[in-house]
PDB file of C-alpha atoms and ligand atoms in Angstrom:
ATOM      1  CA  MET A   1     -61.536 -37.814 260.461  1.00  0.00           C
ATOM      2  CA  ILE A   2     -61.446 -36.903 256.789  1.00  0.00           C
ATOM      3  CA  ILE A   3     -63.793 -34.026 256.050  1.00  0.00           C
ATOM      4  CA  VAL A   4     -64.645 -31.926 252.991  1.00  0.00           C
ATOM      5  CA  LEU A   5     -66.041 -28.426 253.521  1.00  0.00           C
ATOM      6  CA  VAL A   6     -67.942 -27.203 250.476  1.00  0.00           C
ATOM      7  CA  GLY A   7     -69.795 -23.986 249.728  1.00  0.00           C
ATOM      8  CA  PRO A   8     -69.751 -20.975 247.425  1.00  0.00           C
ATOM      9  CA  PRO A   9     -67.033 -18.310 247.678  1.00  0.00           C
ATOM     10  CA  GLY A  10     -67.584 -16.256 250.833  1.00  0.00           C
ATOM     11  CA  ALA A  11     -69.764 -18.892 252.535  1.00  0.00           C
ATOM     12  CA  GLY A  12     -67.428 -19.022 255.540  1.00  0.00           C
ATOM     13  CA  LYS A  13     -65.387 -22.124 254.677  1.00  0.00           C
ATOM     14  CA  GLY A  14     -62.050 -20.605 255.721  1.00  0.00           C
ATOM     15  CA  THR A  15     -63.538 -19.141 258.911  1.00  0.00           C
ATOM     16  CA  GLN A  16     -65.064 -22.463 259.941  1.00  0.00           C
ATOM     17  CA  ALA A  17     -62.129 -24.574 258.702  1.00  0.00           C
ATOM     18  CA  ARG A  18     -59.743 -22.811 261.078  1.00  0.00           C
ATOM     19  CA  ARG A  19     -62.069 -23.512 264.008  1.00  0.00           C
ATOM     20  CA  ILE A  20     -62.604 -27.180 263.042  1.00  0.00           C
ATOM     21  CA  ALA A  21     -58.867 -27.726 262.529  1.00  0.00           C
ATOM     22  CA  ASP A  22     -58.150 -26.306 266.018  1.00  0.00           C
ATOM     23  CA  LYS A  23     -60.953 -28.199 267.732  1.00  0.00           C
ATOM     24  CA  TYR A  24     -60.318 -31.633 266.199  1.00  0.00           C
ATOM     25  CA  GLY A  25     -56.514 -31.358 265.796  1.00  0.00           C
ATOM     26  CA  ILE A  26     -56.476 -32.009 262.041  1.00  0.00           C
ATOM     27  CA  PRO A  27     -54.769 -29.866 259.377  1.00  0.00           C
ATOM     28  CA  GLN A  28     -56.787 -27.479 257.203  1.00  0.00           C
ATOM     29  CA  LEU A  29     -55.901 -28.009 253.552  1.00  0.00           C
ATOM     30  CA  SER A  30     -57.105 -25.017 251.531  1.00  0.00           C
ATOM     31  CA  THR A  31     -56.350 -25.334 247.820  1.00  0.00           C
ATOM     32  CA  GLY A  32     -57.021 -21.588 247.435  1.00  0.00           C
ATOM     33  CA  ASP A  33     -54.353 -20.791 250.084  1.00  0.00           C
ATOM     34  CA  MET A  34     -51.957 -23.296 248.490  1.00  0.00           C
ATOM     35  CA  PHE A  35     -52.374 -21.672 245.063  1.00  0.00           C
ATOM     36  CA  ARG A  36     -51.963 -18.148 246.487  1.00  0.00           C
ATOM     37  CA  GLU A  37     -48.730 -19.273 248.183  1.00  0.00           C
ATOM     38  CA  LYS A  38     -47.447 -20.659 244.884  1.00  0.00           C
ATOM     39  CA  ILE A  39     -48.293 -17.407 243.118  1.00  0.00           C
ATOM     40  CA  ALA A  40     -46.534 -15.370 245.825  1.00  0.00           C
ATOM     41  CA  SER A  41     -43.445 -17.611 245.614  1.00  0.00           C
ATOM     42  CA  GLY A  42     -43.202 -16.893 241.869  1.00  0.00           C
ATOM     43  CA  ASP A  43     -42.265 -20.498 241.058  1.00  0.00           C
ATOM     44  CA  GLU A  44     -43.091 -22.092 237.698  1.00  0.00           C
ATOM     45  CA  LEU A  45     -46.489 -23.420 238.757  1.00  0.00           C
ATOM     46  CA  GLY A  46     -47.298 -20.082 240.405  1.00  0.00           C
ATOM     47  CA  LYS A  47     -46.613 -18.227 237.127  1.00  0.00           C
ATOM     48  CA  LYS A  48     -48.718 -20.729 235.185  1.00  0.00           C
ATOM     49  CA  ILE A  49     -51.808 -20.401 237.403  1.00  0.00           C
ATOM     50  CA  LYS A  50     -51.666 -16.689 238.379  1.00  0.00           C
ATOM     51  CA  ASP A  51     -53.980 -15.407 235.623  1.00  0.00           C
ATOM     52  CA  ILE A  52     -56.449 -18.270 236.088  1.00  0.00           C
ATOM     53  CA  VAL A  53     -56.752 -17.774 239.858  1.00  0.00           C
ATOM     54  CA  GLU A  54     -57.000 -13.988 239.574  1.00  0.00           C
ATOM     55  CA  SER A  55     -59.737 -14.307 236.906  1.00  0.00           C
ATOM     56  CA  GLY A  56     -61.902 -16.428 239.239  1.00  0.00           C
ATOM     57  CA  ASN A  57     -61.782 -19.564 237.072  1.00  0.00           C
ATOM     58  CA  LEU A  58     -60.683 -23.013 238.193  1.00  0.00           C
ATOM     59  CA  VAL A  59     -57.096 -24.235 237.917  1.00  0.00           C
ATOM     60  CA  PRO A  60     -57.027 -27.402 235.733  1.00  0.00           C
ATOM     61  CA  SER A  61     -58.100 -30.439 237.756  1.00  0.00           C
ATOM     62  CA  GLU A  62     -55.000 -32.426 236.803  1.00  0.00           C
ATOM     63  CA  ILE A  63     -52.765 -29.880 238.588  1.00  0.00           C
ATOM     64  CA  THR A  64     -55.143 -29.524 241.561  1.00  0.00           C
ATOM     65  CA  ILE A  65     -55.650 -33.250 242.137  1.00  0.00           C
ATOM     66  CA  GLN A  66     -51.900 -33.924 241.955  1.00  0.00           C
ATOM     67  CA  MET A  67     -51.198 -31.155 244.496  1.00  0.00           C
ATOM     68  CA  ILE A  68     -53.759 -32.579 246.974  1.00  0.00           C
ATOM     69  CA  VAL A  69     -52.738 -36.207 246.427  1.00  0.00           C
ATOM     70  CA  GLU A  70     -49.135 -35.253 247.358  1.00  0.00           C
ATOM     71  CA  ARG A  71     -50.232 -33.120 250.306  1.00  0.00           C
ATOM     72  CA  ILE A  72     -52.385 -35.806 251.961  1.00  0.00           C
ATOM     73  CA  LYS A  73     -49.423 -38.186 252.000  1.00  0.00           C
ATOM     74  CA  GLU A  74     -47.618 -35.859 254.461  1.00  0.00           C
ATOM     75  CA  PRO A  75     -47.289 -37.190 258.047  1.00  0.00           C
ATOM     76  CA  ASP A  76     -49.541 -34.496 259.548  1.00  0.00           C
ATOM     77  CA  CYS A  77     -52.467 -35.961 257.562  1.00  0.00           C
ATOM     78  CA  ALA A  78     -52.061 -39.450 259.018  1.00  0.00           C
ATOM     79  CA  ASN A  79     -54.940 -38.988 261.505  1.00  0.00           C
ATOM     80  CA  GLY A  80     -57.198 -37.088 259.165  1.00  0.00           C
ATOM     81  CA  PHE A  81     -57.538 -33.697 257.493  1.00  0.00           C
ATOM     82  CA  LEU A  82     -60.044 -31.088 256.460  1.00  0.00           C
ATOM     83  CA  LEU A  83     -60.309 -30.130 252.798  1.00  0.00           C
ATOM     84  CA  ASP A  84     -61.391 -26.497 252.277  1.00  0.00           C
ATOM     85  CA  GLY A  85     -62.204 -25.620 248.650  1.00  0.00           C
ATOM     86  CA  PHE A  86     -61.439 -29.058 247.216  1.00  0.00           C
ATOM     87  CA  PRO A  87     -62.999 -30.858 245.374  1.00  0.00           C
ATOM     88  CA  ARG A  88     -64.556 -28.191 243.158  1.00  0.00           C
ATOM     89  CA  ASN A  89     -65.938 -30.388 240.363  1.00  0.00           C
ATOM     90  CA  VAL A  90     -66.896 -34.035 239.867  1.00  0.00           C
ATOM     91  CA  GLU A  91     -63.539 -34.869 238.245  1.00  0.00           C
ATOM     92  CA  GLN A  92     -61.760 -33.739 241.440  1.00  0.00           C
ATOM     93  CA  ALA A  93     -64.262 -35.649 243.622  1.00  0.00           C
ATOM     94  CA  GLU A  94     -63.457 -38.794 241.648  1.00  0.00           C
ATOM     95  CA  GLY A  95     -59.708 -38.081 241.947  1.00  0.00           C
ATOM     96  CA  LEU A  96     -60.062 -37.772 245.727  1.00  0.00           C
ATOM     97  CA  GLU A  97     -62.099 -40.968 245.972  1.00  0.00           C
ATOM     98  CA  LYS A  98     -59.434 -42.850 243.991  1.00  0.00           C
ATOM     99  CA  ALA A  99     -56.540 -41.471 246.091  1.00  0.00           C
ATOM    100  CA  LEU A 100     -58.308 -42.307 249.374  1.00  0.00           C
ATOM    101  CA  SER A 101     -59.223 -45.791 248.242  1.00  0.00           C
ATOM    102  CA  GLU A 102     -55.597 -46.455 247.187  1.00  0.00           C
ATOM    103  CA  ALA A 103     -54.490 -45.337 250.656  1.00  0.00           C
ATOM    104  CA  GLY A 104     -57.151 -47.563 252.328  1.00  0.00           C
ATOM    105  CA  LYS A 105     -58.979 -44.515 253.707  1.00  0.00           C
ATOM    106  CA  ASN A 106     -62.546 -43.194 253.568  1.00  0.00           C
ATOM    107  CA  LEU A 107     -64.155 -39.810 253.504  1.00  0.00           C
ATOM    108  CA  ASP A 108     -66.264 -39.326 256.677  1.00  0.00           C
ATOM    109  CA  ALA A 109     -68.380 -36.316 255.774  1.00  0.00           C
ATOM    110  CA  VAL A 110     -68.940 -33.543 253.256  1.00  0.00           C
ATOM    111  CA  VAL A 111     -70.250 -30.496 255.083  1.00  0.00           C
ATOM    112  CA  GLN A 112     -72.048 -28.029 252.816  1.00  0.00           C
ATOM    113  CA  LEU A 113     -72.404 -24.401 253.933  1.00  0.00           C
ATOM    114  CA  ASP A 114     -75.549 -23.040 252.352  1.00  0.00           C
ATOM    115  CA  VAL A 115     -75.590 -19.219 251.875  1.00  0.00           C
ATOM    116  CA  ASN A 116     -77.561 -17.121 249.371  1.00  0.00           C
ATOM    117  CA  ASP A 117     -75.824 -15.109 246.638  1.00  0.00           C
ATOM    118  CA  ASP A 118     -76.715 -11.606 247.971  1.00  0.00           C
ATOM    119  CA  GLU A 119     -75.177 -12.432 251.353  1.00  0.00           C
ATOM    120  CA  LEU A 120     -72.082 -13.870 249.631  1.00  0.00           C
ATOM    121  CA  VAL A 121     -71.459 -10.637 247.723  1.00  0.00           C
ATOM    122  CA  GLU A 122     -71.683  -8.649 250.978  1.00  0.00           C
ATOM    123  CA  ARG A 123     -69.358 -11.080 252.803  1.00  0.00           C
ATOM    124  CA  ILE A 124     -66.756 -11.082 250.036  1.00  0.00           C
ATOM    125  CA  SER A 125     -66.750  -7.314 249.507  1.00  0.00           C
ATOM    126  CA  GLY A 126     -65.997  -6.734 253.205  1.00  0.00           C
ATOM    127  CA  ARG A 127     -63.414  -9.501 253.634  1.00  0.00           C
ATOM    128  CA  PHE A 128     -59.804  -8.883 254.706  1.00  0.00           C
ATOM    129  CA  THR A 129     -57.141 -11.005 256.409  1.00  0.00           C
ATOM    130  CA  CYS A 130     -53.972 -10.589 258.432  1.00  0.00           C
ATOM    131  CA  ALA A 131     -50.922 -11.095 256.189  1.00  0.00           C
ATOM    132  CA  CYS A 132     -48.944 -12.438 259.171  1.00  0.00           C
ATOM    133  CA  CYS A 133     -51.249 -15.156 260.549  1.00  0.00           C
ATOM    134  CA  ASP A 134     -54.123 -15.373 258.005  1.00  0.00           C
ATOM    135  CA  GLU A 135     -56.826 -14.573 260.578  1.00  0.00           C
ATOM    136  CA  GLY A 136     -59.956 -13.534 258.670  1.00  0.00           C
ATOM    137  CA  TYR A 137     -61.988 -10.347 259.271  1.00  0.00           C
ATOM    138  CA  HIS A 138     -64.944  -8.460 257.848  1.00  0.00           C
ATOM    139  CA  ASP A 139     -65.686  -4.708 257.661  1.00  0.00           C
ATOM    140  CA  LYS A 140     -69.116  -5.254 259.226  1.00  0.00           C
ATOM    141  CA  PHE A 141     -69.369  -8.801 260.631  1.00  0.00           C
ATOM    142  CA  LYS A 142     -65.962  -9.223 262.292  1.00  0.00           C
ATOM    143  CA  LYS A 143     -63.964  -6.073 262.930  1.00  0.00           C
ATOM    144  CA  PRO A 144     -60.646  -6.260 264.808  1.00  0.00           C
ATOM    145  CA  ALA A 145     -60.963  -5.087 268.435  1.00  0.00           C
ATOM    146  CA  VAL A 146     -58.263  -2.419 267.854  1.00  0.00           C
ATOM    147  CA  GLU A 147     -58.296  -0.691 264.462  1.00  0.00           C
ATOM    148  CA  ASP A 148     -55.608  -1.938 262.049  1.00  0.00           C
ATOM    149  CA  THR A 149     -54.320  -4.505 264.592  1.00  0.00           C
ATOM    150  CA  CYS A 150     -54.783  -8.269 264.342  1.00  0.00           C
ATOM    151  CA  ASP A 151     -56.673  -9.753 267.325  1.00  0.00           C
ATOM    152  CA  ALA A 152     -54.949 -13.111 266.831  1.00  0.00           C
ATOM    153  CA  CYS A 153     -51.248 -12.208 266.449  1.00  0.00           C
ATOM    154  CA  GLY A 154     -51.059  -8.499 267.315  1.00  0.00           C
ATOM    155  CA  ALA A 155     -49.515  -7.461 263.960  1.00  0.00           C
ATOM    156  CA  GLU A 156     -50.169  -3.797 263.088  1.00  0.00           C
ATOM    157  CA  GLY A 157     -50.914  -2.461 259.598  1.00  0.00           C
ATOM    158  CA  GLN A 158     -50.719  -5.923 258.004  1.00  0.00           C
ATOM    159  CA  PHE A 159     -54.270  -6.372 256.715  1.00  0.00           C
ATOM    160  CA  LYS A 160     -54.686  -7.328 253.047  1.00  0.00           C
ATOM    161  CA  ARG A 161     -57.523  -7.903 250.564  1.00  0.00           C
ATOM    162  CA  ARG A 162     -57.640 -10.528 247.815  1.00  0.00           C
ATOM    163  CA  ALA A 163     -57.123  -9.618 244.141  1.00  0.00           C
ATOM    164  CA  ASP A 164     -60.158 -11.766 243.183  1.00  0.00           C
ATOM    165  CA  ASP A 165     -62.566 -10.215 245.706  1.00  0.00           C
ATOM    166  CA  THR A 166     -63.760  -7.510 243.250  1.00  0.00           C
ATOM    167  CA  PRO A 167     -67.454  -7.423 242.124  1.00  0.00           C
ATOM    168  CA  GLU A 168     -66.620  -8.635 238.547  1.00  0.00           C
ATOM    169  CA  LYS A 169     -64.490 -11.564 239.765  1.00  0.00           C
ATOM    170  CA  VAL A 170     -67.073 -12.502 242.385  1.00  0.00           C
ATOM    171  CA  LYS A 171     -69.656 -12.857 239.603  1.00  0.00           C
ATOM    172  CA  VAL A 172     -67.334 -15.216 237.689  1.00  0.00           C
ATOM    173  CA  ARG A 173     -66.615 -17.219 240.856  1.00  0.00           C
ATOM    174  CA  LEU A 174     -70.314 -17.596 241.705  1.00  0.00           C
ATOM    175  CA  ASP A 175     -71.079 -18.749 238.142  1.00  0.00           C
ATOM    176  CA  VAL A 176     -68.214 -21.260 238.354  1.00  0.00           C
ATOM    177  CA  TYR A 177     -69.577 -22.522 241.686  1.00  0.00           C
ATOM    178  CA  HIS A 178     -73.133 -22.997 240.392  1.00  0.00           C
ATOM    179  CA  ASP A 179     -72.033 -24.593 237.069  1.00  0.00           C
ATOM    180  CA  GLN A 180     -69.046 -26.706 238.077  1.00  0.00           C
ATOM    181  CA  THR A 181     -68.991 -27.199 241.861  1.00  0.00           C
ATOM    182  CA  ALA A 182     -72.688 -27.629 242.751  1.00  0.00           C
ATOM    183  CA  PRO A 183     -72.870 -31.013 240.913  1.00  0.00           C
ATOM    184  CA  ILE A 184     -70.584 -32.521 243.580  1.00  0.00           C
ATOM    185  CA  LEU A 185     -73.422 -32.094 246.108  1.00  0.00           C
ATOM    186  CA  ALA A 186     -75.563 -34.705 244.339  1.00  0.00           C
ATOM    187  CA  TYR A 187     -72.439 -36.860 243.885  1.00  0.00           C
ATOM    188  CA  TYR A 188     -71.861 -36.917 247.647  1.00  0.00           C
ATOM    189  CA  GLN A 189     -75.521 -37.144 248.606  1.00  0.00           C
ATOM    190  CA  SER A 190     -75.853 -40.277 246.471  1.00  0.00           C
ATOM    191  CA  ARG A 191     -72.942 -41.717 248.510  1.00  0.00           C
ATOM    192  CA  ASN A 192     -74.743 -40.760 251.756  1.00  0.00           C
ATOM    193  CA  LEU A 193     -71.935 -38.409 252.800  1.00  0.00           C
ATOM    194  CA  LEU A 194     -73.581 -34.980 252.591  1.00  0.00           C
ATOM    195  CA  ASP A 195     -74.409 -32.888 255.693  1.00  0.00           C
ATOM    196  CA  GLN A 196     -76.022 -29.514 255.027  1.00  0.00           C
ATOM    197  CA  VAL A 197     -75.528 -26.629 257.459  1.00  0.00           C
ATOM    198  CA  ASP A 198     -77.303 -23.253 257.333  1.00  0.00           C
ATOM    199  CA  GLY A 199     -74.379 -20.891 256.649  1.00  0.00           C
ATOM    200  CA  MET A 200     -76.627 -17.785 256.901  1.00  0.00           C
ATOM    201  CA  GLN A 201     -76.491 -17.970 260.701  1.00  0.00           C
ATOM    202  CA  ASP A 202     -73.896 -16.134 262.773  1.00  0.00           C
ATOM    203  CA  MET A 203     -70.386 -17.618 262.864  1.00  0.00           C
ATOM    204  CA  ASP A 204     -70.724 -19.245 266.298  1.00  0.00           C
ATOM    205  CA  LYS A 205     -74.046 -20.919 265.476  1.00  0.00           C
ATOM    206  CA  VAL A 206     -72.584 -22.262 262.207  1.00  0.00           C
ATOM    207  CA  SER A 207     -69.633 -23.689 264.201  1.00  0.00           C
ATOM    208  CA  GLU A 208     -72.070 -25.283 266.663  1.00  0.00           C
ATOM    209  CA  ASP A 209     -74.040 -26.988 263.870  1.00  0.00           C
ATOM    210  CA  ILE A 210     -70.853 -28.282 262.210  1.00  0.00           C
ATOM    211  CA  SER A 211     -69.570 -29.568 265.560  1.00  0.00           C
ATOM    212  CA  ALA A 212     -72.846 -31.448 266.108  1.00  0.00           C
ATOM    213  CA  VAL A 213     -72.164 -33.394 262.886  1.00  0.00           C
ATOM    214  CA  LEU A 214     -68.446 -33.926 263.515  1.00  0.00           C
ATOM    215  CA  ASP A 215     -68.868 -34.904 267.189  1.00  0.00           C
ATOM    216  CA  THR A 216     -71.232 -37.693 266.093  1.00  0.00           C
ATOM    217  CA  ILE A 217     -68.639 -38.949 263.608  1.00  0.00           C
ATOM    218  CA  ALA A 218     -65.781 -38.625 266.123  1.00  0.00           C
ATOM    219  CA  ALA A 219     -67.827 -40.753 268.555  1.00  0.00           C
ATOM    220  CA  GLY A 220     -67.999 -43.467 265.889  1.00  0.00           C
ATOM    221  CA  ASP A 221     -71.728 -42.977 265.173  1.00  0.00           C
ATOM    222  CA  ALA A 222     -73.355 -42.346 261.809  1.00  0.00           C
ATOM    223  CA  PRO A 223     -74.916 -38.889 261.419  1.00  0.00           C
ATOM    224  CA  LYS A 224     -78.584 -38.830 260.341  1.00  0.00           C
ATOM    225  CA  ARG A 225     -78.601 -37.990 256.635  1.00  0.00           C
ATOM    226  CA  LYS A 226     -81.185 -37.665 253.917  1.00  0.00           C
ATOM    227  CA  ASN A 227     -79.984 -40.115 251.278  1.00  0.00           C
ATOM    228  CA  GLY A 228     -80.899 -39.283 247.684  1.00  0.00           C
ATOM    229  CA  SER A 229     -79.674 -37.188 244.819  1.00  0.00           C
ATOM    230  CA  ASN A 230     -81.456 -33.815 245.090  1.00  0.00           C
ATOM    231  CA  PRO A 231     -79.642 -31.665 247.652  1.00  0.00           C
ATOM    232  CA  LYS A 232     -80.573 -28.008 248.209  1.00  0.00           C
ATOM    233  CA  ILE A 233     -78.169 -25.902 246.101  1.00  0.00           C
TER     234      ILE A 233
HETATM  235  P1  ADP B   1     -64.785 -18.639 252.191  1.00  0.00           P
HETATM  236  O1  ADP B   1     -63.527 -19.266 252.747  1.00  0.00           O
HETATM  237  O2  ADP B   1     -65.919 -19.617 252.076  1.00  0.00           O
HETATM  238  O3  ADP B   1     -64.557 -17.900 250.890  1.00  0.00           O
HETATM  239  P2  ADP B   1     -64.569 -16.819 254.484  1.00  0.00           P
HETATM  240  O4  ADP B   1     -64.445 -17.739 255.637  1.00  0.00           O
HETATM  241  O5  ADP B   1     -63.321 -16.119 254.027  1.00  0.00           O
HETATM  242  O6  ADP B   1     -65.293 -17.550 253.230  1.00  0.00           O
HETATM  243  O7  ADP B   1     -65.701 -15.750 254.829  1.00  0.00           O
HETATM  244  C1  ADP B   1     -65.973 -14.650 253.953  1.00  0.00           C
HETATM  245  C2  ADP B   1     -66.195 -13.362 254.782  1.00  0.00           C
HETATM  246  O8  ADP B   1     -67.405 -13.473 255.493  1.00  0.00           O
HETATM  247  C3  ADP B   1     -65.096 -13.105 255.800  1.00  0.00           C
HETATM  248  O9  ADP B   1     -64.852 -11.694 255.838  1.00  0.00           O
HETATM  249  C4  ADP B   1     -65.689 -13.601 257.126  1.00  0.00           C
HETATM  250  O10 ADP B   1     -65.211 -12.855 258.226  1.00  0.00           O
HETATM  251  C5  ADP B   1     -67.183 -13.374 256.911  1.00  0.00           C
HETATM  252  N1  ADP B   1     -68.019 -14.438 257.486  1.00  0.00           N
HETATM  253  C6  ADP B   1     -67.748 -15.775 257.569  1.00  0.00           C
HETATM  254  N2  ADP B   1     -68.759 -16.434 258.161  1.00  0.00           N
HETATM  255  C7  ADP B   1     -69.718 -15.491 258.437  1.00  0.00           C
HETATM  256  C8  ADP B   1     -71.023 -15.541 259.050  1.00  0.00           C
HETATM  257  N3  ADP B   1     -71.547 -16.706 259.470  1.00  0.00           N
HETATM  258  N4  ADP B   1     -71.709 -14.383 259.153  1.00  0.00           N
HETATM  259  C9  ADP B   1     -71.177 -13.213 258.704  1.00  0.00           C
HETATM  260  N5  ADP B   1     -69.968 -13.096 258.126  1.00  0.00           N
HETATM  261  C10 ADP B   1     -69.235 -14.220 257.988  1.00  0.00           C
HETATM  262  P1  AMP B   2     -60.586 -19.963 247.313  1.00  0.00           P
HETATM  263  O1  AMP B   2     -59.509 -19.393 248.174  1.00  0.00           O
HETATM  264  O2  AMP B   2     -61.042 -21.318 247.758  1.00  0.00           O
HETATM  265  O3  AMP B   2     -61.740 -18.997 247.106  1.00  0.00           O
HETATM  266  O4  AMP B   2     -59.914 -20.214 245.871  1.00  0.00           O
HETATM  267  C1  AMP B   2     -59.369 -19.110 245.141  1.00  0.00           C
HETATM  268  C2  AMP B   2     -59.098 -19.557 243.705  1.00  0.00           C
HETATM  269  O5  AMP B   2     -58.113 -20.621 243.683  1.00  0.00           O
HETATM  270  C3  AMP B   2     -60.293 -20.122 242.933  1.00  0.00           C
HETATM  271  O6  AMP B   2     -61.130 -19.103 242.363  1.00  0.00           O
HETATM  272  C4  AMP B   2     -59.569 -20.950 241.854  1.00  0.00           C
HETATM  273  O7  AMP B   2     -59.010 -20.134 240.845  1.00  0.00           O
HETATM  274  C5  AMP B   2     -58.410 -21.564 242.638  1.00  0.00           C
HETATM  275  N1  AMP B   2     -58.804 -22.835 243.267  1.00  0.00           N
HETATM  276  C6  AMP B   2     -58.930 -23.093 244.598  1.00  0.00           C
HETATM  277  N2  AMP B   2     -59.295 -24.368 244.807  1.00  0.00           N
HETATM  278  C7  AMP B   2     -59.436 -24.940 243.580  1.00  0.00           C
HETATM  279  C8  AMP B   2     -59.810 -26.227 243.128  1.00  0.00           C
HETATM  280  N3  AMP B   2     -60.161 -27.203 243.980  1.00  0.00           N
HETATM  281  N4  AMP B   2     -59.828 -26.451 241.781  1.00  0.00           N
HETATM  282  C9  AMP B   2     -59.478 -25.501 240.927  1.00  0.00           C
HETATM  283  N5  AMP B   2     -59.135 -24.243 241.274  1.00  0.00           N
HETATM  284  C10 AMP B   2     -59.108 -23.958 242.595  1.00  0.00           C
END
């Protein structure tokens, strides 16, 4: 299965992507994580993109498309993969379509997590992750069972917050989403690939709704979709 998970910053893409990747045995490819790793490594590309990523703007599509095109050629992607945070504009969607067609592959579904802006600000301002295993948490919605200790890997005192999760950067990132990313929803709906899921629900219910779509695809059936070009944004 080849799946794209799309939604505004803080919608729950990373949270759901980890669950989908585990359940369906496909790798989660997060361009945001890949860029943060490059920045942390201090390599040439990392230095070039650091200011862009930390400002909340998009890394040039040429760089992003090339990074994904190389990544999906890796052996672990042979039976499918889940894209989290890519594509983020129509140019990237076209780049993905071209790369898949050259490889004789097809996109199976684009799952959109729909969440309103006020909720997004609350989710992003309370977000933190474990630096050791990347498990995601929230000050209010998902606290670790033992304070300062990761439920998933047991690491103590390793929680971190993102440099771009400040109120000013969140505003930039939401504007970028509405201006540049939202147009890909119509692009995919016109190709009859878009599945919309209510991301305002609790995490388990969101997972259930995504699984309902992906289980249909995994069984070789076509999910029921509203074809057209006016998705809810
Ligand atoms: P994204 O990858 O789309 O930016 P995350 O998966 O990191 O979003 O989620 C943002 C924050 O919101 C995290 O702190 C996460 O724990 C929390 N979160 C994710 N899904 C939900 C949900 N359905 N309800 C409440 N909080 C959520
Ligand atoms: P994310 O972790 O998905 O919220 O992404 C964090 C940041 O990485 C974004 O604000 C962008 O600066 C950059 N980024 C991630 N994915 C892309 C992409 N597909 N295109 C361009 N920039 C991206």
